Tab-separated table of C-alpha atoms and ligand atoms in Angstrom:
chain	number	residue	atom	x	y	z
A	103	MET	CA	-37.047	-110.241	92.008
A	104	SER	CA	-34.646	-107.175	92.173
A	105	ASP	CA	-32.617	-107.697	89.065
A	106	ASN	CA	-32.899	-104.076	88.358
A	107	PRO	CA	-29.908	-103.473	86.024
A	108	SER	CA	-28.765	-100.242	88.126
A	109	THR	CA	-28.320	-102.284	91.198
A	110	THR	CA	-25.025	-102.265	92.479
A	111	PHE	CA	-23.097	-104.581	95.097
A	112	ALA	CA	-23.145	-101.852	97.689
A	113	ARG	CA	-26.782	-101.194	97.524
A	114	LEU	CA	-27.479	-104.836	98.012
A	115	GLY	CA	-25.419	-104.435	101.476
A	116	VAL	CA	-22.368	-105.889	100.262
A	117	PRO	CA	-19.354	-104.342	102.447
A	118	GLU	CA	-17.074	-102.029	100.724
A	119	ARG	CA	-13.817	-103.747	100.867
A	120	ILE	CA	-15.680	-106.599	98.996
A	121	CYS	CA	-17.155	-104.209	96.501
A	122	ARG	CA	-13.421	-102.779	96.008
A	123	ALA	CA	-11.958	-106.133	95.390
A	124	LEU	CA	-14.756	-107.340	93.061
A	125	GLU	CA	-14.259	-104.081	91.212
A	126	ALA	CA	-10.465	-104.713	90.564
A	127	ARG	CA	-11.639	-107.986	88.855
A	128	GLY	CA	-14.218	-105.687	86.728
A	129	ILE	CA	-17.076	-107.081	88.507
A	130	THR	CA	-19.243	-104.155	89.230
A	131	GLN	CA	-22.771	-105.038	88.350
A	132	PRO	CA	-24.493	-107.804	90.261
A	133	PHE	CA	-26.107	-110.679	87.845
A	134	ALA	CA	-29.738	-111.431	88.280
A	135	ILE	CA	-29.319	-114.508	90.810
A	136	GLN	CA	-27.103	-112.342	92.822
A	137	ALA	CA	-29.349	-109.495	92.926
A	138	ALA	CA	-31.798	-111.658	93.743
A	139	THR	CA	-30.279	-113.575	96.698
A	140	ILE	CA	-27.453	-111.332	98.256
A	141	THR	CA	-29.428	-109.433	100.587
A	142	ASP	CA	-31.405	-112.287	102.014
A	143	ALA	CA	-28.359	-114.252	102.481
A	144	LEU	CA	-26.468	-111.346	104.014
A	145	ALA	CA	-29.415	-111.101	106.399
A	146	GLY	CA	-28.821	-114.505	107.438
A	147	ARG	CA	-31.776	-116.289	105.668
A	148	ASP	CA	-31.806	-119.772	104.217
A	149	VAL	CA	-31.710	-119.260	100.325
A	150	CYS	CA	-32.693	-122.055	97.645
A	151	GLY	CA	-31.756	-120.813	94.356
A	152	ARG	CA	-32.180	-122.211	90.887
A	153	ALA	CA	-30.443	-120.818	88.020
A	154	PRO	CA	-28.528	-121.980	84.903
A	155	THR	CA	-24.946	-122.791	84.393
A	156	GLY	CA	-22.904	-119.329	84.044
A	157	SER	CA	-25.443	-117.193	85.925
A	158	GLY	CA	-22.928	-116.319	88.749
A	159	LYS	CA	-24.091	-118.475	91.568
A	160	THR	CA	-20.640	-118.576	93.046
A	161	LEU	CA	-20.547	-114.965	93.785
A	162	ALA	CA	-24.342	-115.139	94.890
A	163	PHE	CA	-23.414	-117.305	97.727
A	164	GLY	CA	-19.831	-116.594	98.189
A	165	ILE	CA	-20.110	-112.895	98.731
A	166	PRO	CA	-22.386	-113.056	101.638
A	167	LEU	CA	-20.466	-116.005	103.023
A	168	VAL	CA	-17.242	-114.137	102.961
A	169	ALA	CA	-18.973	-111.079	104.338
A	170	THR	CA	-20.281	-112.745	107.477
A	171	VAL	CA	-18.294	-115.588	108.303
A	172	GLU	CA	-16.793	-115.378	111.724
A	173	ARG	CA	-12.971	-116.083	112.312
A	174	SER	CA	-12.299	-119.727	113.180
A	175	GLU	CA	-10.241	-121.918	115.313
A	176	PRO	CA	-7.793	-124.524	114.221
A	177	HIS	CA	-9.710	-127.476	112.715
A	178	TYR	CA	-13.031	-125.985	113.423
A	179	PRO	CA	-14.246	-124.071	110.186
A	180	ARG	CA	-17.165	-121.821	110.340
A	181	GLY	CA	-18.509	-121.632	106.943
A	182	LEU	CA	-18.621	-124.757	104.990
A	183	VAL	CA	-19.050	-124.940	101.035
A	184	LEU	CA	-19.864	-128.266	99.571
A	185	ALA	CA	-19.327	-129.091	96.099
A	186	PRO	CA	-19.700	-132.235	93.962
A	187	THR	CA	-16.340	-132.464	92.123
A	188	ARG	CA	-12.910	-131.229	92.768
A	189	GLU	CA	-12.920	-129.110	89.726
A	190	LEU	CA	-15.775	-127.263	91.060
A	191	ALA	CA	-14.230	-127.068	94.702
A	192	GLU	CA	-11.274	-125.634	93.162
A	193	GLN	CA	-12.802	-123.202	91.096
A	194	ILE	CA	-14.942	-121.853	94.323
A	195	HIS	CA	-11.988	-121.991	96.264
A	196	ASP	CA	-10.139	-119.497	93.611
A	197	GLU	CA	-13.144	-117.188	92.957
A	198	LEU	CA	-13.726	-116.648	96.696
A	199	ARG	CA	-9.965	-116.115	97.342
A	200	SER	CA	-9.931	-113.301	94.676
A	201	PHE	CA	-12.165	-111.180	97.316
A	202	ALA	CA	-11.853	-112.698	100.567
A	203	GLY	CA	-9.139	-110.301	101.930
A	204	PRO	CA	-8.301	-111.537	105.468
A	205	VAL	CA	-10.822	-114.568	105.493
A	206	ARG	CA	-9.120	-117.857	105.139
A	207	ILE	CA	-10.480	-119.908	102.654
A	208	GLY	CA	-9.243	-123.731	102.459
A	209	VAL	CA	-10.265	-126.318	100.122
A	210	VAL	CA	-10.423	-130.148	100.472
A	211	TYR	CA	-11.103	-132.872	97.910
A	212	GLY	CA	-10.021	-136.425	97.295
A	213	GLY	CA	-7.583	-137.851	94.908
A	214	VAL	CA	-4.744	-135.947	96.084
A	215	GLY	CA	-2.468	-136.169	99.036
A	216	TYR	CA	-3.505	-135.095	102.651
A	217	GLY	CA	-0.522	-132.953	103.466
A	218	PRO	CA	-1.439	-129.454	102.515
A	219	GLN	CA	-4.934	-129.950	103.319
A	220	VAL	CA	-4.206	-131.134	106.876
A	221	THR	CA	-1.500	-128.271	107.119
A	222	ALA	CA	-4.290	-125.770	106.289
A	223	LEU	CA	-6.957	-127.179	108.426
A	224	ARG	CA	-4.248	-127.211	111.379
A	225	LYS	CA	-3.565	-123.377	110.931
A	226	GLY	CA	-7.416	-122.655	110.609
A	227	VAL	CA	-9.662	-121.835	107.728
A	228	ASP	CA	-12.803	-119.811	108.129
A	229	VAL	CA	-14.689	-121.109	104.931
A	230	LEU	CA	-13.757	-124.551	103.997
A	231	VAL	CA	-14.687	-125.588	100.435
A	232	ALA	CA	-15.219	-129.309	100.354
A	233	CYS	CA	-16.097	-132.427	98.379
A	234	PRO	CA	-18.152	-134.534	100.514
A	235	GLY	CA	-16.037	-137.772	100.453
A	236	ARG	CA	-12.839	-136.110	101.544
A	237	LEU	CA	-14.543	-134.105	104.129
A	238	GLU	CA	-15.965	-137.097	105.735
A	239	ASP	CA	-12.539	-138.816	105.418
A	240	LEU	CA	-10.873	-135.941	107.388
A	241	ILE	CA	-13.706	-135.930	110.022
A	242	GLY	CA	-13.214	-139.415	110.331
A	243	GLN	CA	-9.392	-138.972	110.989
A	244	GLY	CA	-10.263	-136.217	113.559
A	245	LEU	CA	-8.685	-133.632	111.479
A	246	VAL	CA	-11.728	-131.391	111.093
A	247	ASP	CA	-14.986	-130.764	113.167
A	248	LEU	CA	-18.068	-129.246	111.546
A	249	GLY	CA	-19.526	-128.284	114.988
A	250	ALA	CA	-18.751	-124.602	114.682
A	251	VAL	CA	-20.039	-124.461	111.125
A	252	ASP	CA	-23.070	-122.248	111.314
A	253	ARG	CA	-22.983	-121.200	107.452
A	254	VAL	CA	-23.376	-123.988	105.015
A	255	VAL	CA	-23.813	-123.823	101.095
A	256	ILE	CA	-24.675	-126.712	98.778
A	257	ASP	CA	-23.539	-125.971	95.372
A	258	GLU	CA	-24.774	-127.877	92.512
A	259	ALA	CA	-27.081	-129.928	94.468
A	260	ASP	CA	-28.531	-131.649	91.483
A	261	ARG	CA	-25.181	-132.815	90.359
A	262	MET	CA	-24.644	-133.896	93.934
A	263	ALA	CA	-27.982	-135.998	93.799
A	264	ASP	CA	-26.869	-137.234	90.440
A	265	MET	CA	-23.633	-138.612	91.617
A	266	GLY	CA	-25.038	-140.043	94.591
A	267	PHE	CA	-23.565	-137.940	97.283
A	268	LEU	CA	-26.848	-136.912	99.052
A	269	PRO	CA	-26.492	-139.417	102.025
A	270	VAL	CA	-23.104	-137.934	102.772
A	271	VAL	CA	-24.337	-134.524	102.407
A	272	ARG	CA	-27.169	-135.160	105.069
A	273	ARG	CA	-24.791	-136.624	107.326
A	274	LEU	CA	-22.244	-133.931	107.121
A	275	LEU	CA	-25.255	-131.470	107.589
A	276	GLU	CA	-26.111	-133.214	110.528
A	277	GLN	CA	-22.864	-132.509	112.177
A	278	THR	CA	-23.217	-128.715	111.642
A	279	ALA	CA	-24.767	-126.130	114.367
A	280	THR	CA	-28.590	-126.572	114.368
A	281	ASP	CA	-29.229	-122.948	114.182
A	282	ARG	CA	-27.060	-122.545	111.015
A	283	GLN	CA	-27.748	-120.733	107.923
A	284	THR	CA	-28.232	-123.140	104.735
A	285	VAL	CA	-28.040	-121.794	101.120
A	286	LEU	CA	-28.588	-124.138	98.528
A	287	PHE	CA	-28.209	-123.605	94.677
A	288	SER	CA	-28.883	-125.919	91.865
A	289	ALA	CA	-29.654	-126.003	88.281
A	290	THR	CA	-33.183	-127.710	89.192
A	291	LEU	CA	-34.947	-127.963	92.405
A	292	ASP	CA	-37.211	-130.958	91.898
A	293	GLY	CA	-36.805	-134.473	93.157
A	294	ASP	CA	-34.141	-135.393	95.544
A	295	VAL	CA	-33.065	-131.706	95.770
A	296	ALA	CA	-36.674	-130.780	96.775
A	297	HIS	CA	-36.248	-133.374	99.662
A	298	LEU	CA	-32.899	-131.983	100.869
A	299	THR	CA	-34.389	-128.619	100.984
A	300	ARG	CA	-37.344	-129.631	102.798
A	301	ASP	CA	-35.287	-131.808	105.311
A	302	HIS	CA	-32.421	-129.364	105.630
A	303	GLN	CA	-33.333	-125.850	105.226
A	304	ARG	CA	-35.588	-123.593	107.342
A	305	ASP	CA	-38.151	-121.496	105.525
A	306	PRO	CA	-35.815	-120.692	102.582
A	307	VAL	CA	-36.622	-117.808	100.505
A	308	ARG	CA	-36.579	-119.473	96.758
A	309	HIS	CA	-35.372	-117.721	93.814
A	310	ASP	CA	-35.458	-118.750	90.305
A	311	VAL	CA	-33.746	-117.151	87.527
A	312	GLY	CA	-33.842	-118.196	83.910
A	313	ASP	CA	-36.252	-120.449	82.032
A	314	GLU	CA	-36.178	-124.121	83.305
A	315	THR	CA	-37.952	-125.267	79.960
A	316	PRO	CA	-34.915	-125.796	77.522
A	317	ASP	CA	-35.013	-123.308	74.669
A	318	ILE	CA	-34.738	-125.772	71.614
A	319	THR	CA	-34.417	-123.014	69.105
A	320	ALA	CA	-30.756	-122.782	69.932
A	321	ALA	CA	-29.881	-126.195	68.457
A	322	ARG	CA	-30.126	-127.131	64.739
A	323	HIS	CA	-32.814	-129.719	64.328
A	324	LEU	CA	-32.354	-132.599	61.684
A	325	PHE	CA	-34.464	-135.517	60.892
A	326	TRP	CA	-33.054	-138.229	58.838
A	327	LYS	CA	-35.018	-141.202	57.441
A	328	VAL	CA	-33.215	-144.315	58.701
A	329	ASP	CA	-34.480	-147.895	58.432
A	330	ARG	CA	-33.969	-150.202	61.427
A	331	THR	CA	-31.062	-152.264	59.813
A	332	SER	CA	-28.718	-149.690	59.249
A	333	ARG	CA	-29.561	-147.103	62.218
A	334	SER	CA	-26.379	-148.190	64.429
A	335	GLY	CA	-24.072	-147.858	61.459
A	336	VAL	CA	-25.354	-144.559	60.712
A	337	LEU	CA	-25.214	-143.377	64.306
A	338	ALA	CA	-21.709	-144.266	64.618
A	339	GLU	CA	-20.564	-142.512	61.671
A	340	ALA	CA	-22.680	-139.471	62.845
A	341	ILE	CA	-21.190	-139.308	66.277
A	342	GLY	CA	-17.710	-139.250	64.642
A	343	MET	CA	-18.734	-135.951	63.358
A	344	ALA	CA	-20.801	-134.332	66.325
A	345	TRP	CA	-19.608	-135.635	69.736
A	346	PRO	CA	-19.723	-135.478	72.816
A	347	ALA	CA	-23.041	-137.026	71.920
A	348	ILE	CA	-26.104	-138.170	73.956
A	349	VAL	CA	-28.110	-140.962	72.507
A	350	PHE	CA	-31.555	-141.680	73.642
A	351	CYS	CA	-32.847	-145.109	73.315
A	352	ARG	CA	-36.345	-146.458	74.609
A	353	THR	CA	-35.171	-149.387	76.522
A	354	ARG	CA	-32.494	-150.505	78.750
A	355	HIS	CA	-31.867	-153.597	76.904
A	356	GLY	CA	-31.753	-151.494	73.398
A	357	SER	CA	-29.302	-149.095	75.303
A	358	ASP	CA	-26.891	-151.815	76.240
A	359	ARG	CA	-27.096	-153.365	72.672
A	360	LEU	CA	-26.491	-150.169	71.094
A	361	ALA	CA	-23.511	-149.207	73.366
A	362	ARG	CA	-22.088	-152.465	72.301
A	363	GLN	CA	-22.402	-151.860	68.756
A	364	LEU	CA	-21.172	-148.320	68.866
A	365	ASP	CA	-18.057	-149.405	70.834
A	366	LYS	CA	-17.393	-152.088	67.970
A	367	ALA	CA	-17.523	-149.332	65.571
A	368	GLY	CA	-14.758	-147.417	67.392
A	369	ILE	CA	-17.141	-145.053	69.223
A	370	ARG	CA	-16.275	-145.063	73.020
A	371	THR	CA	-19.663	-145.499	74.493
A	372	ALA	CA	-21.209	-145.369	78.092
A	373	ALA	CA	-24.757	-146.418	79.052
A	374	ILE	CA	-27.006	-145.012	81.841
A	375	HIS	CA	-30.485	-146.478	82.423
A	376	GLY	CA	-32.516	-147.612	85.405
A	377	GLY	CA	-31.102	-151.191	85.325
A	378	ARG	CA	-27.807	-150.084	86.226
A	379	SER	CA	-26.361	-149.564	89.644
A	380	GLN	CA	-25.970	-146.056	91.159
A	381	ALA	CA	-22.295	-146.591	91.139
A	382	GLN	CA	-22.529	-147.816	87.408
A	383	ARG	CA	-24.496	-144.698	86.518
A	384	THR	CA	-22.088	-142.399	88.324
A	385	ARG	CA	-18.924	-143.879	86.533
A	386	ALA	CA	-20.627	-143.554	83.037
A	387	LEU	CA	-21.570	-139.879	83.817
A	388	ALA	CA	-17.970	-139.205	84.969
A	389	ASP	CA	-16.510	-141.070	81.842
A	390	PHE	CA	-18.541	-138.846	79.811
A	391	THR	CA	-17.953	-135.636	81.458
A	392	GLY	CA	-14.314	-136.405	81.787
A	393	GLY	CA	-14.214	-136.875	78.108
A	394	ARG	CA	-13.251	-140.681	78.100
A	395	VAL	CA	-16.286	-141.404	76.244
A	396	HIS	CA	-17.653	-140.057	72.792
A	397	ALA	CA	-21.226	-141.117	73.446
A	398	LEU	CA	-23.587	-141.625	76.263
A	399	VAL	CA	-26.579	-143.810	75.610
A	400	ALA	CA	-29.428	-143.219	77.768
A	401	THR	CA	-32.998	-143.887	78.593
A	402	ASP	CA	-35.252	-140.980	79.162
A	403	VAL	CA	-35.724	-141.664	82.836
A	404	ALA	CA	-31.909	-142.103	83.325
A	405	ALA	CA	-30.914	-138.976	81.449
A	406	ARG	CA	-33.138	-136.785	83.788
A	407	GLY	CA	-30.304	-135.901	85.995
A	408	ILE	CA	-27.729	-135.389	83.234
A	409	HIS	CA	-26.575	-131.713	83.426
A	410	VAL	CA	-23.416	-131.513	80.978
A	411	ASP	CA	-22.502	-128.387	78.955
A	412	ASP	CA	-20.634	-128.674	75.629
A	413	VAL	CA	-22.772	-131.731	74.377
A	414	ALA	CA	-22.554	-131.321	70.717
A	415	ALA	CA	-25.247	-133.507	69.862
A	416	VAL	CA	-28.361	-135.151	70.849
A	417	PHE	CA	-29.575	-138.271	68.904
A	418	HIS	CA	-33.224	-139.428	69.082
A	419	PHE	CA	-32.168	-143.127	68.299
A	420	ASP	CA	-35.661	-144.213	69.229
A	421	PRO	CA	-38.299	-141.828	68.683
A	422	PRO	CA	-39.517	-139.811	71.786
A	423	GLU	CA	-42.749	-140.718	73.591
A	424	ASP	CA	-44.064	-137.401	72.659
A	425	HIS	CA	-43.184	-133.535	71.851
A	426	LYS	CA	-42.472	-132.943	75.460
A	427	ALA	CA	-40.011	-135.757	75.512
A	428	TYR	CA	-38.564	-134.588	72.434
A	429	ILE	CA	-38.062	-130.700	74.024
A	430	HIS	CA	-36.452	-132.761	77.097
A	431	ARG	CA	-34.130	-134.640	75.273
A	432	SER	CA	-33.144	-132.083	72.912
A	433	GLY	CA	-32.397	-129.539	75.725
A	434	ARG	CA	-29.249	-131.400	76.652
A	435	THR	CA	-27.481	-129.845	73.875
A	436	ALA	CA	-26.835	-126.323	73.061
A	437	ARG	CA	-26.933	-125.157	76.722
A	438	ALA	CA	-25.683	-122.025	78.071
A	439	GLY	CA	-25.467	-120.185	75.050
A	440	ARG	CA	-23.680	-122.892	73.105
A	441	SER	CA	-24.665	-124.554	69.803
A	442	GLY	CA	-25.650	-128.050	69.196
A	443	VAL	CA	-27.374	-130.300	66.682
A	444	VAL	CA	-30.291	-132.547	67.310
A	445	VAL	CA	-30.888	-135.659	64.986
A	446	SER	CA	-33.901	-137.703	64.983
A	447	PHE	CA	-33.696	-141.203	63.376
A	448	VAL	CA	-37.212	-141.556	61.768
A	449	ALA	CA	-38.124	-144.997	60.572
A	450	PRO	CA	-40.119	-144.947	57.115
A	451	GLU	CA	-43.420	-145.630	58.589
A	452	GLY	CA	-42.639	-142.809	61.208
A	453	VAL	CA	-42.472	-139.873	58.899
A	454	LYS	CA	-45.904	-138.817	59.523
A	455	GLY	CA	-45.494	-138.977	63.233
A	456	ALA	CA	-42.578	-137.012	63.408
A	457	ARG	CA	-43.936	-134.286	61.023
A	458	ARG	CA	-47.045	-134.084	63.418
A	459	MET	CA	-44.651	-133.648	66.305
A	460	GLN	CA	-42.590	-131.025	64.800
A	461	ARG	CA	-45.880	-129.072	64.261
A	462	GLU	CA	-46.522	-129.337	67.993
A	463	ILE	CA	-43.461	-127.674	68.800
A	464	GLY	CA	-42.920	-125.179	66.132
A	465	LEU	CA	-40.569	-126.976	64.109
A	466	ASP	CA	-40.718	-127.279	60.137
A	467	GLU	CA	-38.073	-129.576	59.155
A	468	PRO	CA	-37.691	-132.078	56.049
A	469	VAL	CA	-37.319	-135.802	56.867
A	470	HIS	CA	-34.593	-136.641	54.396
A	471	GLU	CA	-31.629	-139.178	54.062
A	472	PRO	CA	-28.809	-138.841	56.351
A	473	ASP	CA	-26.700	-135.978	55.579
A	474	ALA	CA	-22.941	-135.664	56.627
A	475	GLU	CA	-22.426	-132.396	55.413
A	476	MET	CA	-25.630	-130.736	57.050
A	477	LEU	CA	-24.278	-132.527	60.296
A	478	LEU	CA	-20.847	-131.339	59.947
A	479	ALA	CA	-22.187	-127.728	59.225
A	480	ALA	CA	-24.775	-127.661	61.963
A	481	ALA	CA	-22.299	-129.119	64.980
A	482	PRO	CA	-20.438	-126.922	67.116
A	483	ALA	CA	-17.282	-125.955	64.852
A	484	SER	CA	-14.575	-126.886	67.196
A	485	VAL	CA	-16.289	-130.038	67.994
A	486	ALA	CA	-16.986	-131.163	64.690
A	487	GLU	CA	-13.525	-130.611	63.422
A	488	ALA	CA	-11.866	-132.224	66.362
A	489	TYR	CA	-12.479	-135.937	65.598
A	490	VAL	CA	-12.566	-137.817	62.377
A	491	PRO	CA	-12.392	-141.465	63.124
A	492	ARG	CA	-10.048	-142.837	60.277
A	493	ARG	CA	-10.325	-146.357	59.768
A	494	ASP	CA	-6.605	-147.116	61.360
A	495	GLU	CA	-7.792	-145.270	64.248
A	496	ARG	CA	-11.114	-146.913	64.685
A	497	GLU	CA	-9.405	-150.267	64.553
A	498	ASP	CA	-7.141	-149.659	67.485
A	499	ALA	CA	-9.801	-147.481	69.264
A	500	SER	CA	-10.610	-150.047	71.651
A	501	HIS	CA	-6.800	-149.919	72.831
A	502	HIS	CA	-7.025	-146.276	73.800
A	503	ARG	CA	-9.248	-143.900	75.934
A	504	ALA	CA	-11.134	-141.547	73.953
A	505	ASP	CA	-9.240	-138.572	73.558
A	506	PRO	CA	-11.101	-135.820	72.812
A	507	GLY	CA	-8.531	-133.189	73.892
A	508	ARG	CA	-9.127	-130.733	71.143
A	509	SER	CA	-13.143	-130.367	71.510
A	510	ARG	CA	-12.572	-130.357	75.336
A	511	SER	CA	-9.603	-127.811	75.520
A	512	ARG	CA	-11.962	-125.201	74.646
A	513	ASN	CA	-13.796	-125.886	77.898
A	514	ARG	CA	-10.876	-125.287	79.911
A	515	SER	CA	-11.141	-121.448	79.526
A	516	ARG	CA	-14.751	-121.518	80.459
A	517	ARG	CA	-15.768	-121.632	83.936
A	518	ASN	CA	-17.239	-124.997	83.745
A	519	GLY	CA	-14.371	-126.255	82.224
A	520	GLY	CA	-13.392	-127.689	85.694
A	521	GLN	CA	-15.639	-130.668	85.182
A	522	VAL	CA	-13.503	-131.777	82.542
A	523	ARG	CA	-10.130	-130.984	83.905
A	524	GLY	CA	-9.602	-133.229	86.465
A	525	THR	CA	-11.416	-136.280	86.075
A	526	GLY	CA	-10.255	-137.160	82.723
A	527	GLY	CA	-9.012	-133.932	80.974
A	528	ASN	CA	-5.651	-134.180	82.152
A	529	GLN	CA	-5.015	-137.702	80.739
A	530	SER	CA	-6.874	-136.748	77.346
A	531	ARG	CA	-4.874	-133.538	77.043
A	532	ASN	CA	-1.534	-135.510	77.027
A	533	GLY	CA	-2.919	-138.106	75.273
A	534	LYS	CA	-1.891	-138.646	71.770
A	535	PRO	CA	-2.950	-136.051	69.529
A	536	ARG	CA	-5.655	-136.565	67.448
A	537	ASN	CA	-5.307	-136.513	63.453
A	538	GLY	CA	-7.760	-133.535	63.803
A	539	ALA	CA	-5.625	-131.453	65.783
A	540	ASN	CA	-3.787	-129.712	62.943
A	541	GLN	CA	-7.004	-129.213	60.917
A	542	SER	CA	-7.941	-125.652	60.420
A	543	ARG	CA	-10.272	-124.160	62.815
A	544	ASN	CA	-13.005	-122.790	60.601
A	545	GLY	CA	-15.166	-125.650	61.275
A	546	LYS	CA	-16.350	-125.812	57.507
A	547	PRO	CA	-17.031	-129.023	56.178
A	548	ARG	CA	-14.029	-131.150	55.915
A	549	ASN	CA	-11.399	-131.215	53.100
A	550	GLY	CA	-11.372	-133.931	50.402
A	551	ALA	CA	-9.868	-136.861	52.239
A	552	ASN	CA	-11.953	-136.502	54.963
A	553	GLN	CA	-14.949	-135.453	53.261
A	554	SER	CA	-15.044	-138.486	51.291
A	555	ARG	CA	-14.288	-140.799	54.217
A	556	ASN	CA	-17.269	-139.252	56.016
A	557	GLY	CA	-19.511	-138.856	52.885
A	558	LYS	CA	-22.894	-140.074	53.232
A	559	PRO	CA	-23.081	-142.171	56.483
B	270	ADP	P1	-22.399	-120.660	87.859
B	270	ADP	O1	-21.945	-121.149	89.078
B	270	ADP	O2	-24.064	-119.955	88.135
B	270	ADP	O3	-22.636	-121.830	86.976
B	270	ADP	P2	-20.274	-118.978	88.153
B	270	ADP	O4	-20.707	-118.280	89.468
B	270	ADP	O5	-19.243	-119.776	87.722
B	270	ADP	O6	-21.686	-119.388	87.385
B	270	ADP	O7	-20.141	-117.551	87.290
B	270	ADP	C1	-19.907	-117.698	85.960
B	270	ADP	C2	-18.714	-116.478	85.319
B	270	ADP	O8	-19.336	-115.307	85.505
B	270	ADP	C3	-17.403	-116.481	86.294
B	270	ADP	O9	-16.275	-116.328	85.284
B	270	ADP	C4	-17.567	-115.413	86.983
B	270	ADP	O10	-16.431	-114.717	87.501
B	270	ADP	C5	-18.489	-114.368	86.238
B	270	ADP	N1	-19.154	-113.490	87.218
B	270	ADP	C6	-20.093	-113.637	88.242
B	270	ADP	N2	-20.775	-112.542	88.544
B	270	ADP	C7	-20.274	-111.667	87.801
B	270	ADP	C8	-20.656	-110.247	87.637
B	270	ADP	N3	-21.512	-109.889	88.423
B	270	ADP	N4	-20.082	-109.528	86.734
B	270	ADP	C9	-19.266	-110.039	85.889
B	270	ADP	N5	-18.814	-111.360	86.016
B	270	ADP	C10	-19.471	-112.166	86.788
B	271	MG	MG1	-21.384	-122.896	89.769
């Protein structure tokens, strides 16, 4: 892989006008995934790239696409980028336009009126960025035809799979030119994504960037001795101090029961497990990424497909199967350079086992009584300060959406904040301000009143 730090976009073969447009945005040095894939993509090869969030995948596929796409006729785009959410589609659209010059970039997604999208298609767009559902809808209305598309990008293929879009994606691909170029990017390349690659890419060059094994040292790991009878109460208190949270349960039944208990305690919760339909899982995930719930309760299998940044805390409510499961679960927080906290609930008879597991992964953490201060100190600052469920608020919590406006707002400036912005972010942003909104932003353990309220959970 050519992630030689001295590489320039020009040396990768990027046309000068694009280099200049990027430079104007302060982008001069290709990131690793860009250095690895741009030359191949410019040459027309299929590319299958795996790289973590924030690694620069948009330009990795966007530069070759804009550089090579041909001019289109009205209703017949030549380049197509498929993205799972409208926020992401918007982001891609904006990013491509920033250096596209005369290349016309359009975007279509659901949940908004057809007017502007139809007008753009009628005028002609060279590269169409689209969410699968709306695109299929527009095709059905005869407003777009994919027959001239000879360059396709599938972005965030893993999320596309998680959200149940792969059947639509496959149908769309089948309508494009058979000799097309297909570029696929994903944070993971196993399971359904591997099948998609196998069926719809031709001899792709594969590039991996970053380490697929989560780096658990980025998170703070706490081990709490909690007996079975007080577990759910302790958890509810703890989530109030560190959310959005993912909670791991061993069984489907246990997940459902726990979700109900948390809801009763004022923690808006969604459950995700193998006993739920794809539609239910998709909704639960959307509620979570959209900030409408504080906690996602999941079984190990169901959690495999969850790729959400800004998860403040992972709770091992039931112990993980083994140290590998611990690593896998714990990797759901402290992603993409952010901090996070991992809390294990250890039954009195499980202390020895927990210590043994710690040794296998190089942790050495005492197992002690639940400690709110340690949790608050370990939770990402802006998240921890954002929400202190007061009793009155808890009581009426069932009448309100979760309103994590504060903690989520910091996502907005991040590239991945788009995930949040549209699906629920707007509501939560305008929802009633939290009591935490005026608190100091230092993320230190709370002042008197709140502290005592949250004392030992
Ligand atoms: P990904 O899709 O891999 O999660 P993005 O493509 O959204 O990541 O890029 C993350 C951020 O990095 C964006 O704000 C983007 O503009 C910026 N970026 C991408 N490539 C470069 C680069 N070569 N130099 C500087 N900034 C870059
Ligand atoms: Mg991206």
